[in-house]
GROMACS .gro file of C-alpha atoms in nm:
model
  431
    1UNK     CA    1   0.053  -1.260   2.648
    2UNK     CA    2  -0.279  -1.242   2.811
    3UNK     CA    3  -0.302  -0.864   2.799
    4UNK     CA    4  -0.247  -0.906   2.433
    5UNK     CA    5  -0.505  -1.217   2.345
    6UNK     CA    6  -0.724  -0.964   2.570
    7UNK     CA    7  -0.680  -0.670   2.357
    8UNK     CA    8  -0.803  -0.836   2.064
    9UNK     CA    9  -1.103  -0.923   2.231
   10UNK     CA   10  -1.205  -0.585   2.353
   11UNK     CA   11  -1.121  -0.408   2.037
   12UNK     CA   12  -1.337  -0.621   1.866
   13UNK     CA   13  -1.615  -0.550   2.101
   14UNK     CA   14  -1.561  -0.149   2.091
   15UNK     CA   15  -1.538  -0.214   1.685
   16UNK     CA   16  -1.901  -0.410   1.655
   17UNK     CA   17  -2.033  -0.140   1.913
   18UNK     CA   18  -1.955   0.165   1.657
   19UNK     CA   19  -2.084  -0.108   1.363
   20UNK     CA   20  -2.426  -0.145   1.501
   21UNK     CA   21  -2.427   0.271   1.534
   22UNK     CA   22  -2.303   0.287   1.156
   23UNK     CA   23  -2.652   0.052   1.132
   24UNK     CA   24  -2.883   0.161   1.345
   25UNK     CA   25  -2.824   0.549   1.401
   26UNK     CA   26  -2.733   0.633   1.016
   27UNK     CA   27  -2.843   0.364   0.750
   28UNK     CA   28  -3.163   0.253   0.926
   29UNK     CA   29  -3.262   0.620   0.949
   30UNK     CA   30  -3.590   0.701   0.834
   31UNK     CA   31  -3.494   1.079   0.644
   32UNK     CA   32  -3.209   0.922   0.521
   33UNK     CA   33  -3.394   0.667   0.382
   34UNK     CA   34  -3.636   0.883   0.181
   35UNK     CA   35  -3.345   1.075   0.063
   36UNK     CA   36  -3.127   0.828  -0.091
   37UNK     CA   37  -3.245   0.614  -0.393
   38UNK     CA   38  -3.167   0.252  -0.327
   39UNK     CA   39  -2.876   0.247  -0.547
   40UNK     CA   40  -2.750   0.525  -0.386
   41UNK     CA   41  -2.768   0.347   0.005
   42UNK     CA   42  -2.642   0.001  -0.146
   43UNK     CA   43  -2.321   0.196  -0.301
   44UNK     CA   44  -2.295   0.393   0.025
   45UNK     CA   45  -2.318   0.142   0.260
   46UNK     CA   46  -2.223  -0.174   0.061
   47UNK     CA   47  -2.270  -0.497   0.258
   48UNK     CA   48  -2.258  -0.391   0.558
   49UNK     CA   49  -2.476  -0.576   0.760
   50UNK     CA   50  -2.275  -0.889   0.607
   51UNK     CA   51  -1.971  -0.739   0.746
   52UNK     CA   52  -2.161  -0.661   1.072
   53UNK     CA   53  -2.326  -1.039   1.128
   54UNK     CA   54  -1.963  -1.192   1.096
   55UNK     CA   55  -1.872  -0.944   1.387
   56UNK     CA   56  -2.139  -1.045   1.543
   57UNK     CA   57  -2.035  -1.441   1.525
   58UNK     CA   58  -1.689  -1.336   1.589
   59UNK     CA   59  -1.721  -1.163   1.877
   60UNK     CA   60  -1.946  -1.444   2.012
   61UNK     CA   61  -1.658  -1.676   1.990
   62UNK     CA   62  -1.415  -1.471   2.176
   63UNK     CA   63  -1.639  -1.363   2.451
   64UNK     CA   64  -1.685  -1.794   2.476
   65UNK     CA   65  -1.341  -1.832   2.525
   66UNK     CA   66  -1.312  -1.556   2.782
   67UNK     CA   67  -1.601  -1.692   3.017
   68UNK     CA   68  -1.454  -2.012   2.998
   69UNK     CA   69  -1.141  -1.892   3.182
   70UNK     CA   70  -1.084  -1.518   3.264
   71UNK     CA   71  -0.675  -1.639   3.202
   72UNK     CA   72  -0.738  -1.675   2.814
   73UNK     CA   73  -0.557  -1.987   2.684
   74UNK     CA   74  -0.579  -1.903   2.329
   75UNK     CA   75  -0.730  -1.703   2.057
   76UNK     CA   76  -0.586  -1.708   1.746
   77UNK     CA   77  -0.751  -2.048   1.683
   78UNK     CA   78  -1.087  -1.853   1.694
   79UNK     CA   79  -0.937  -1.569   1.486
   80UNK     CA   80  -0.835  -1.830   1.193
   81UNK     CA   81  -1.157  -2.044   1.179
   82UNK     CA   82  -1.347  -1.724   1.125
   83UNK     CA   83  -1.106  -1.544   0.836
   84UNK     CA   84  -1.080  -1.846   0.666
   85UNK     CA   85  -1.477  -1.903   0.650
   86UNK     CA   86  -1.637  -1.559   0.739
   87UNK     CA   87  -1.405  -1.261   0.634
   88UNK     CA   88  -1.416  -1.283   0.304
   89UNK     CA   89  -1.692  -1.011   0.321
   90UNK     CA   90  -1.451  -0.784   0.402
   91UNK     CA   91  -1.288  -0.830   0.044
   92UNK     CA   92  -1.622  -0.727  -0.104
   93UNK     CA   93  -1.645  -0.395   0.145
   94UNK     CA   94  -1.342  -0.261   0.114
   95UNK     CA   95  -1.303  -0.306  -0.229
   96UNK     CA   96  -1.599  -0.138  -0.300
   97UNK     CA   97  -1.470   0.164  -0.126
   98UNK     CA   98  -1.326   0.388  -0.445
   99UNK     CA   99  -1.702   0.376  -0.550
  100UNK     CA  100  -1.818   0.461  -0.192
  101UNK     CA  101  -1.648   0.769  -0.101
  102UNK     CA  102  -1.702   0.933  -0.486
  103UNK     CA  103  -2.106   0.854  -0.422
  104UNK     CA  104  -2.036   1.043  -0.081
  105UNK     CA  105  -1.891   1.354  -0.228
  106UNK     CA  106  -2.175   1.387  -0.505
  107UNK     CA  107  -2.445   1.289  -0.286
  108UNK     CA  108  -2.300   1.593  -0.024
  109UNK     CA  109  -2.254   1.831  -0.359
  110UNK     CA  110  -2.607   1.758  -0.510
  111UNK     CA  111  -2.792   1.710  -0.237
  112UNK     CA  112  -2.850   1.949   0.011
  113UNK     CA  113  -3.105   1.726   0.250
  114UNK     CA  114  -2.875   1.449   0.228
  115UNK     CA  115  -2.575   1.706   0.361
  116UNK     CA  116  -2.833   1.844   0.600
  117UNK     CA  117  -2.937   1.535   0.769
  118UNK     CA  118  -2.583   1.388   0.764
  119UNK     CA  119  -2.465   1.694   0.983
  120UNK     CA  120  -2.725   1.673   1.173
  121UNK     CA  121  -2.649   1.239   1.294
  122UNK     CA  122  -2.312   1.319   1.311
  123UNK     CA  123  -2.388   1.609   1.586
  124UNK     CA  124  -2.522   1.341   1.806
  125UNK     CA  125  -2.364   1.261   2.166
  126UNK     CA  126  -2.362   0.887   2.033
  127UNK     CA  127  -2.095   0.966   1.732
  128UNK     CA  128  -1.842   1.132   1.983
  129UNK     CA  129  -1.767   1.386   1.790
  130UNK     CA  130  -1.654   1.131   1.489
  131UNK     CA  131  -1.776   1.174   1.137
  132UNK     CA  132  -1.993   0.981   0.905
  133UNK     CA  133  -1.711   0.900   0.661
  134UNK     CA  134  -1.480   0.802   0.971
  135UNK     CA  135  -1.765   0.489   1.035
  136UNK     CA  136  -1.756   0.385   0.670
  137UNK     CA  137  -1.384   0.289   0.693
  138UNK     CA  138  -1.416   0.123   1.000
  139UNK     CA  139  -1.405  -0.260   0.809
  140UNK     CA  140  -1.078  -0.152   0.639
  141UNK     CA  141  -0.907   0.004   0.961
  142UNK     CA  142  -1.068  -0.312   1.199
  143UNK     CA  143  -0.913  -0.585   0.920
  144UNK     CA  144  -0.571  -0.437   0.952
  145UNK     CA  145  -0.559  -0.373   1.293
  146UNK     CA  146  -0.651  -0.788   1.370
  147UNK     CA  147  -0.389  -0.859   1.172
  148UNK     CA  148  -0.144  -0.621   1.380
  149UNK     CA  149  -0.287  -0.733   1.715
  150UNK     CA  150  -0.203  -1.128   1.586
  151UNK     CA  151   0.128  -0.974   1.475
  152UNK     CA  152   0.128  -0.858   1.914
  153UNK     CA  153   0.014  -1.216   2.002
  154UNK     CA  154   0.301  -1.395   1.785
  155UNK     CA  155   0.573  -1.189   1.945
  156UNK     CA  156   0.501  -1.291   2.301
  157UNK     CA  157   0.428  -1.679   2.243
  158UNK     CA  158   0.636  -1.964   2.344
  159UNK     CA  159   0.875  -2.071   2.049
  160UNK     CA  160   0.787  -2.380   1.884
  161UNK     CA  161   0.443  -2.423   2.097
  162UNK     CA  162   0.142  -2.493   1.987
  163UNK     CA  163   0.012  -2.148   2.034
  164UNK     CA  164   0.299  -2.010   1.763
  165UNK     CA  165   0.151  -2.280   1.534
  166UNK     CA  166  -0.213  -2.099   1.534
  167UNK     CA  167  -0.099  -1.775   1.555
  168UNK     CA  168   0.163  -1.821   1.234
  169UNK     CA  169  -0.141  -1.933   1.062
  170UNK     CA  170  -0.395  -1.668   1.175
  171UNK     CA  171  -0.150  -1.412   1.084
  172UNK     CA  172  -0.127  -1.560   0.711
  173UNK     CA  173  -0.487  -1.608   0.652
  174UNK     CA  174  -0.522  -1.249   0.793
  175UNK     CA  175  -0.238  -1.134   0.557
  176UNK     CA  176  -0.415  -1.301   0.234
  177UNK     CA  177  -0.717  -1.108   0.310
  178UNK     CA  178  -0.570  -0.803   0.346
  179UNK     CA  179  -0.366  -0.795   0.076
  180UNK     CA  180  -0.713  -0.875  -0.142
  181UNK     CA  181  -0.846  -0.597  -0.007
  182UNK     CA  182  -0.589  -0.376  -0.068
  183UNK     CA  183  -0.604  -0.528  -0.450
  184UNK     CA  184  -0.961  -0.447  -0.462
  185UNK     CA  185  -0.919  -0.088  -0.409
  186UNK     CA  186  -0.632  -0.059  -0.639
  187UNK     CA  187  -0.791  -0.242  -0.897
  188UNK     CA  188  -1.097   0.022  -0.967
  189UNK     CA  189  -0.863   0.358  -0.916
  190UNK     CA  190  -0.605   0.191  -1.186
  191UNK     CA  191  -0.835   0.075  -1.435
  192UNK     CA  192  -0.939   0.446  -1.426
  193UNK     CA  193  -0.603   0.557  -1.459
  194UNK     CA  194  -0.504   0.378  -1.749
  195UNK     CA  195  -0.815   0.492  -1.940
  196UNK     CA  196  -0.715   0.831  -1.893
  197UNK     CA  197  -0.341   0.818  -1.982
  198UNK     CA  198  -0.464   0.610  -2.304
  199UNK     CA  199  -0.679   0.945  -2.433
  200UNK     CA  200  -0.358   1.172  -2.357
  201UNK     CA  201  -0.104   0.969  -2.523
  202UNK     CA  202  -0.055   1.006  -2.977
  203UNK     CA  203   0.201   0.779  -3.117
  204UNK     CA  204   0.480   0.860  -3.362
  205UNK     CA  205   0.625   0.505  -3.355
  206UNK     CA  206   0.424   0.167  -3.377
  207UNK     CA  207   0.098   0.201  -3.142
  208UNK     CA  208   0.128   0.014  -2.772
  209UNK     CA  209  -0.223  -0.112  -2.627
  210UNK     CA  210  -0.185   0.053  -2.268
  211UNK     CA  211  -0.491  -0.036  -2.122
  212UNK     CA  212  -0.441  -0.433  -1.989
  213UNK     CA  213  -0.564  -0.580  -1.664
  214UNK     CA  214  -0.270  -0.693  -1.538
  215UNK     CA  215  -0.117  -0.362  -1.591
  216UNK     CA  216  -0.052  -0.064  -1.340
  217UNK     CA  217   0.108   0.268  -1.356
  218UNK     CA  218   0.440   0.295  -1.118
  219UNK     CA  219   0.595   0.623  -1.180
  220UNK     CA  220   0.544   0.896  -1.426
  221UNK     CA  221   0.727   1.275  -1.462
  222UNK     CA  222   0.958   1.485  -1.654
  223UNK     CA  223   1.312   1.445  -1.688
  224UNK     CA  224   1.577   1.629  -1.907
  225UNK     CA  225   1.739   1.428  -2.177
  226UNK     CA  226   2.084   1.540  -2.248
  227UNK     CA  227   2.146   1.583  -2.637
  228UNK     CA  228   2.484   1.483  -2.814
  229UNK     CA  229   2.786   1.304  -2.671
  230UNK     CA  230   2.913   1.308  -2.297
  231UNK     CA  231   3.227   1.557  -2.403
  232UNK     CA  232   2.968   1.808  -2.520
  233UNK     CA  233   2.964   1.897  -2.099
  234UNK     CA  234   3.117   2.235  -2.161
  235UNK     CA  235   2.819   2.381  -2.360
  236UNK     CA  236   2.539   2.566  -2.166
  237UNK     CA  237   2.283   2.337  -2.010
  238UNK     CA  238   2.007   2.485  -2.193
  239UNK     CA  239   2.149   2.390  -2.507
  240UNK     CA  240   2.257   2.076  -2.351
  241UNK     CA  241   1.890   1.892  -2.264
  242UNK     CA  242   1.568   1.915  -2.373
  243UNK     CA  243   1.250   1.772  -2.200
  244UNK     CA  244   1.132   1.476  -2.193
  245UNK     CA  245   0.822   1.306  -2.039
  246UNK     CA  246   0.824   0.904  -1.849
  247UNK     CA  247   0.522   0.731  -1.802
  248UNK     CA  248   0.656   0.378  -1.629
  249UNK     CA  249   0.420   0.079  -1.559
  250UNK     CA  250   0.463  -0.239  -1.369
  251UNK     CA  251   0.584  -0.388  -1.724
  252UNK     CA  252   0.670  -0.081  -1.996
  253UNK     CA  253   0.818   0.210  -2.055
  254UNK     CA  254   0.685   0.469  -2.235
  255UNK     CA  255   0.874   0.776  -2.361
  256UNK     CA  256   0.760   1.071  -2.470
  257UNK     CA  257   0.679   1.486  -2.556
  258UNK     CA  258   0.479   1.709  -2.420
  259UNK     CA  259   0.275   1.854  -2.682
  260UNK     CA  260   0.008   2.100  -2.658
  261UNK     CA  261  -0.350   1.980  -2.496
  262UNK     CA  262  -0.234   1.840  -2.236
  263UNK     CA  263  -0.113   1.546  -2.487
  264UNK     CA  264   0.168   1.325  -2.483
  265UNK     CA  265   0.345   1.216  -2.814
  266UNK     CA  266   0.538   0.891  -2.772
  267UNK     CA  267   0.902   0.839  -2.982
  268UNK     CA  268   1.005   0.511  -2.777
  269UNK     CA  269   0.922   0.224  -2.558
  270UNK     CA  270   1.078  -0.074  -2.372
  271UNK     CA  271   0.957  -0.373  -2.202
  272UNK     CA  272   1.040  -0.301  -1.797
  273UNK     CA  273   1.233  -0.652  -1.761
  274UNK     CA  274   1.455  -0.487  -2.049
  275UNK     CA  275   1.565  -0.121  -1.870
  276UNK     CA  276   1.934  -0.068  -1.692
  277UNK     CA  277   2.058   0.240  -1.535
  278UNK     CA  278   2.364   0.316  -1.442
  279UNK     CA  279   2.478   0.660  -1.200
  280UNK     CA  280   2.665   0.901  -1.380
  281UNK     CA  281   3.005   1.009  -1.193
  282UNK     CA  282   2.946   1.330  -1.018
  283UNK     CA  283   3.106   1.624  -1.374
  284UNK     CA  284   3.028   1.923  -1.207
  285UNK     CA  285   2.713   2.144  -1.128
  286UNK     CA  286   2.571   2.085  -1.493
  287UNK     CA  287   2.570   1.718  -1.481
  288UNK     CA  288   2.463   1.670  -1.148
  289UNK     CA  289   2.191   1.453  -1.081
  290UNK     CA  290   2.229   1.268  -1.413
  291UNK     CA  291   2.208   0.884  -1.472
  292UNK     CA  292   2.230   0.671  -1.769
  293UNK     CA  293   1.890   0.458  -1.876
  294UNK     CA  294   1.979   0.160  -2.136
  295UNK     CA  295   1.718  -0.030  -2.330
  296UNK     CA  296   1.832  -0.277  -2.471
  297UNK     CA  297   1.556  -0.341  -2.681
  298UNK     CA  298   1.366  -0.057  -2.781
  299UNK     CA  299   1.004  -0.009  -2.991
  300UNK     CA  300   1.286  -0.033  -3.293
  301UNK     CA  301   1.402  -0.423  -3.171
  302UNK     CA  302   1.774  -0.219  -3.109
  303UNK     CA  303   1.974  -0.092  -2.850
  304UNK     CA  304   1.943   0.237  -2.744
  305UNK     CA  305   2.082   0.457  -2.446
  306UNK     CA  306   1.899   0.759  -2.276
  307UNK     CA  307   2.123   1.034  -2.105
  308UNK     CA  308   1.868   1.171  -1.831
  309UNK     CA  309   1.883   1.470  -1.522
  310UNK     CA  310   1.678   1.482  -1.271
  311UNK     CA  311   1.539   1.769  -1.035
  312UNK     CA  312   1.720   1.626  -0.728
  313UNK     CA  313   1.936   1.407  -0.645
  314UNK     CA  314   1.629   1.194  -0.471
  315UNK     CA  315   1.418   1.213  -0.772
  316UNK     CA  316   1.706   1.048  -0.939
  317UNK     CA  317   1.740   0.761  -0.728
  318UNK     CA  318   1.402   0.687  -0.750
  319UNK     CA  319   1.393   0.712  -1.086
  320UNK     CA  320   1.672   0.427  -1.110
  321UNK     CA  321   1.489   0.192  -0.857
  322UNK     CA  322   1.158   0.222  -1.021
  323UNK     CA  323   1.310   0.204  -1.390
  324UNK     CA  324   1.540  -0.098  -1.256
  325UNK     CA  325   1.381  -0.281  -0.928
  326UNK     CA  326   1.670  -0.544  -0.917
  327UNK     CA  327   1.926  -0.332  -0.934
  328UNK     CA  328   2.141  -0.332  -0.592
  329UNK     CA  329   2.043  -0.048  -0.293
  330UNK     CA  330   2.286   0.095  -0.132
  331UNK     CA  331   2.209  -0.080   0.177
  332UNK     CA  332   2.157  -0.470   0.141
  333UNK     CA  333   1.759  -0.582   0.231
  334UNK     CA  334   1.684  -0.739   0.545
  335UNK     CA  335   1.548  -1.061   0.378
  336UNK     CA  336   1.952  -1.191   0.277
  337UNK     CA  337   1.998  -1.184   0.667
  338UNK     CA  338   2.311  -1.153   0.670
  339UNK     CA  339   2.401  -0.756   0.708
  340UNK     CA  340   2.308  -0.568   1.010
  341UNK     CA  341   2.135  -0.341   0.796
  342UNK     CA  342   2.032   0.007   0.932
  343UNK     CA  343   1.703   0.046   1.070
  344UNK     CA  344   1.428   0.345   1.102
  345UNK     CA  345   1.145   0.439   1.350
  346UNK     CA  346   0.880   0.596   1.220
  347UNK     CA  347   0.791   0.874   1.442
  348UNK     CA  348   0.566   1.091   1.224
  349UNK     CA  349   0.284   0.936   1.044
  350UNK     CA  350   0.333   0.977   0.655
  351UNK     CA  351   0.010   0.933   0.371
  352UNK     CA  352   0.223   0.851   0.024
  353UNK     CA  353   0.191   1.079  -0.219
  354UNK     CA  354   0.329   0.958  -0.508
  355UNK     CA  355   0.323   0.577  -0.645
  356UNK     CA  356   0.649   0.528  -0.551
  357UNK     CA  357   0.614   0.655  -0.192
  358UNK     CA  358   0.507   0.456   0.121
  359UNK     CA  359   0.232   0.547   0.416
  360UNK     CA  360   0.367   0.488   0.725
  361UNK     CA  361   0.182   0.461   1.086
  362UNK     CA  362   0.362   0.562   1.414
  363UNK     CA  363   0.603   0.299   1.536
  364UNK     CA  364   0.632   0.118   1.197
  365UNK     CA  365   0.980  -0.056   1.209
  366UNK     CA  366   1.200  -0.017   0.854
  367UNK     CA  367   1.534  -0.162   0.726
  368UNK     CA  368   1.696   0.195   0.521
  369UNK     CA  369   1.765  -0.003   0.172
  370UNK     CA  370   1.918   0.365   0.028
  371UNK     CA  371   1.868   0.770   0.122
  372UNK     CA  372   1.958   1.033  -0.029
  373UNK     CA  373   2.151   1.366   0.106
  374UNK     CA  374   1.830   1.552   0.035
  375UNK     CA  375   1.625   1.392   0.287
  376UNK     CA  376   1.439   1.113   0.150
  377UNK     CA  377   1.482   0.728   0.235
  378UNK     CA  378   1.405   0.444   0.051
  379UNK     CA  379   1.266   0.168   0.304
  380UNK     CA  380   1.124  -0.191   0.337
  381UNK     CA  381   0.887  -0.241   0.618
  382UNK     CA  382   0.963  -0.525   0.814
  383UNK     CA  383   0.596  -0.633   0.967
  384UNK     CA  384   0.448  -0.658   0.613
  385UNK     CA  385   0.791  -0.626   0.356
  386UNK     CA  386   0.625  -0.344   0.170
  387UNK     CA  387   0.919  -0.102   0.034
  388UNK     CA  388   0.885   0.240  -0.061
  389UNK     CA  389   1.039   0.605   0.012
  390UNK     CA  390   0.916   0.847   0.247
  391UNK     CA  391   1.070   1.157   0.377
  392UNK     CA  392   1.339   1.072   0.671
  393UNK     CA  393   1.200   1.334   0.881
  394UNK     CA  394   0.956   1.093   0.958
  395UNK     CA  395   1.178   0.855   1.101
  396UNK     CA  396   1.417   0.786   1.380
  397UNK     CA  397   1.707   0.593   1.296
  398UNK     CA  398   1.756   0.275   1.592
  399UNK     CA  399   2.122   0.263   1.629
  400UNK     CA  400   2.126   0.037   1.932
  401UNK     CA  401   2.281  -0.281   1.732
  402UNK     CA  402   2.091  -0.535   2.009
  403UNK     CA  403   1.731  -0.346   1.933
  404UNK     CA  404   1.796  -0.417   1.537
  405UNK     CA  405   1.866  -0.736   1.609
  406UNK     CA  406   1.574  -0.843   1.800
  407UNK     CA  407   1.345  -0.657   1.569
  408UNK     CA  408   1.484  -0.873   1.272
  409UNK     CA  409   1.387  -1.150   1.492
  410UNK     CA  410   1.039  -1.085   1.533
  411UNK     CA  411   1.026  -0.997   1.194
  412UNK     CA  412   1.157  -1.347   1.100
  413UNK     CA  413   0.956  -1.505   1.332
  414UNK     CA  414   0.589  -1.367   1.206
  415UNK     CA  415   0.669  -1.438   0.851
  416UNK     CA  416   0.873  -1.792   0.862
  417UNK     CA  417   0.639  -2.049   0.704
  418UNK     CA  418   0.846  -2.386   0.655
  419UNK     CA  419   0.770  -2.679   0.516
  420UNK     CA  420   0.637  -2.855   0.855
  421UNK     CA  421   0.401  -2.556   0.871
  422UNK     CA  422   0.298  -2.650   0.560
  423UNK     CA  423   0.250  -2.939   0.592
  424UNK     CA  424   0.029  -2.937   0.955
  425UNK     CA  425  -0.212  -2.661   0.819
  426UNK     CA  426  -0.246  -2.887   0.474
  427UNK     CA  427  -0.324  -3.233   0.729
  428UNK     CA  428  -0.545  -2.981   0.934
  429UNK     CA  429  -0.732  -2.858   0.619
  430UNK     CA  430  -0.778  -3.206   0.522
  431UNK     CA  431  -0.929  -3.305   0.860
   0.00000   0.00000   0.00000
C-alpha cells in the first residue's frame, strides 16, 4: 500500500518535470515564437500553463504529505481536494485536442521553419529521444493514469476503513473528469461527422434532420438485403440480394442506396429504441451469416421486416448488438453477478478502429459478453465498464475460476457507491 500511495507521488513529479520542458524548452522558445501567429500557439498549446500551475499545487501537496512521514498515511484525500477544485482544466485541454493536433499537421505542411525548428527541439538530449506531439498529450495520458494508480491504491486498502472511504471518492471524482474529457474530444470529431454524412445523404421518403447535438454516429456499412420470401433459398445468391447501405446512430436508423457521387439515397428509417433482430437458423452456404432486422415502426408509421447478410459471421453479430443493445449476449455481463462469466487478458495492446470496437492497454481485465468463430470478441471492461469488440488475439482468456473471482471483486469494490457513501461525501460537501 505504501509502494502504491508512493507511485502516485513520483509519477506526478516525473509528469510536472516533462510539463515544465513542454514550457520552457518548446512554447517559451524564442524562433518558435516568431514563427507562430498567436492564434496559432494558443490552439497549439491551449492552456497549458493552467494545466501546469495545478501540477504545480498538486505536487506541492503530495511532497507535504511525504516529508511529514516517509511511511505515507494517505493520499487520496490530497488527490480528491485537488480534482474536485483544480482539474477541471484538464476538461478544457484535452478537449481542445481534435483542434490541436489538425493545427499541428498544417502548421508542419505549410510551414517549413515551423517543421525545421520543431526537429531541431526535439533532437535535444533533454526530450530523450520523445517527440513534440508525444508532450502535447501528456495532460490526457497523466489524467488517466491518476485515475488507474487510485484504482492501485483502492485494491490494497483495508475494507471498510477510512482510507477506502477517500479513495472510493477520489476514484469517482477522477472518473467524472475523465469521462468529460473523453466527451470533449468526441464532441468536436462528431459534430464534424454528422455535417458530412448530412451533404451525402438525398431522401426519397419524408426528410430526417440528422444533424442534432445529442446525436452520434454508432455504426455504418453495407449489408445485402435478401429480396422475396425465405423459400426463394434455392435461387442463385446474386439474384437473391441486392445492396444495401446502414448508417446507425445512438437514436436512428437510416437505410439506404448507394448512388453515384459518393451519395446515399435513403428509402427507410426507424427510431433505435424501435429495431429487433433476430439470428437466422444456419440454411446452408447461401444464407449464412444472415439475420432478421424488424422495425416496428418505420418512416411509413408500419411494420416492416429487413432480411440482411453480412460479410462474416462477426460483422453480423455486431451488427445485431449495435442495431439492438438490449438484446441478450451470449455470455451474461458481469454487472448481474451472478454467472461466473468468462474472462480475458489483454496481452496485446489494441487502438479501435471502428465505432463499435474498443482500445485496449496491456493487462486490461474483460468479462467475454459474446465471440465469434472468426476471431473477434465482444467485451466489457471491468475497471471502467466500457464494452466493445476487439480482435481475441489480443487477449488471453483467465481460466483459473479463483483469479475471475477475485478480479470481479476488485472490480466491485472500486465501483460500489452505496447509499452511506452517499450520504458521508454529501455531509462532507456540506461541511
Amino acid at each position: 500500500l505504501p509502494q502504491a500511495m508512493f507511485e502516485l507521488v513520483t509519477s506526478e513529479a516525473s509528469y510536472y518535470k516533462s510539463l515544465n520542458l513542454l514550457v520552457s524548452h518548446f512554447m517559451e522558445n524564442e524562433r518558435l515564437k516568431k514563427i507562430l501567429h498567436q492564434s496559432e500557439a494558443h490552439i497549439l498549446f491551449s492552456n497549458v500553463l493552467d494545466v501546469m500551475a495545478v501540477s504545480e499545487r498538486f505536487l506541492s501537496d503530495l511532497e507535504q504529505r511525504v516529508e511529514e512521514n516517509i511511511v505515507i498515511s494517505d493520499v487520496c484525500d490530497i488527490v480528491y481536494q485537488h480534482t474536485v477544485n483544480h482539474f477541471s482544466v484538464y476538461i478544457t485541454y484535452v478537449s481542445n485536442q481534435t483542434y490541436q493536433e489538425r493545427a499541428y499537421k498544417q502548421l508542419l505542411q505549410d510551414k517549413p521553419a515551423f517543421r525545421e525548428v520543431i526537429s531541431q527541439l526535439e533532437l535535444d538530449p533533454k526530450c530523450k529521444g520523445l517527440s513534440f506531439s508525444s508532450f502535447l498529450i501528456l495532460p490526457f495520458q497523466r489524467i488517466t493514469r491518476l485515475k488507474l494508480l487510485v484504482q492501485n491504491i483502492l485494491k490494497k486498502v483495508e475494507e471498510k476503513s477510512d482510507r477506502e472511504t477517500t479513495a472510493l471518492d477520489a476514484h469517482k471524482e477522477l472518473e467524472t473528469v475523465v469521462k468529460a474529457c473523453n466527451e470533449g474530444v468526441r464532441k468536436m470529431s462528431r459534430t464534424e461527422q454528422m455535417i458530412s454524412i448530412q451533404k451525402k445523404l438525398e431522401f426519397k421518403i419524408k426528410s430526417v434532420p440528422i444533424i442534432s447535438h445529442s446525436r452520434w454516429l454508432l455504426k455504418q456499412g453495407e449489408l445485402q438485403q435478401m429480396n422475396g420470401p425465405k423459400t426463394s433459398r434455392t435461387l442463385r445468391t446474386k439474384k437473391l440480394f441486392r445492396e444495401i447501405y446502414l448508417f446507425l446512430f445512438n437514436d436512428l436508423l437510416v437505410i439506404c442506396r448507394q448512388i453515384p457521387g459518393d451519395k446515399y439515397q435513403v428509402f427507410d428509417s426507424a427510431p433505435r429504441g424501435l429495431l429487433r433482430v433476430e439470428e437466422l437458423e444456419d440454411q446452408g452456404q447461401s444464407l449464412a451469416n444472415v439475420f432478421i432486422l424488424r422495425l416496428l415502426e418505420n418512416a411509413d408509421d408500419r411494420e416492416a421486416s429487413y432480411m440482411l447478410k453480412a460479410s462474416s459471421q462477426s460483422e453480423m453479430k455486431r451488427w445485431m448488438i449495435s442495431l439492438a443493445p438490449n438484446r441478450r449476449t451470449k455470455f451474461v455481463s458481469f454487472t448481474s453477478r451472478l454467472v461466473d462469466c468468462p474472462q480475458v487478458q489483454c496481452v496485446h495492446p489494441y487502438v479501435a478502429q471502428q465505432p463499435d470496437e474498443l482500445s485496449l492497454e496491456l493487462a486490461d481485465v474483460l468479462n467475454i459478453l459474446d465471440k465469434t468463430d472468426d476471431g473477434w470478441i465482444f467485451g466489457e471492461r471491468l475497471h471502467d465498464q466500457e464494452r466493445g469488440w476487439f480482435p481475441s488475439s489480443m487477449g488471453e482468456e483467465i481460466l483459473n475460476p479463483k483469479i475471475r473471482a477475485q478480479n470481479l471483486k476488485e472490480c466491485f469494490r472500486v465501483h460500489k457507491s452505496d447509499d452511506s457513501q452517499r450520504r458521508k461525501l454529501g455531509s462532507r460537501n456540506r461541511q
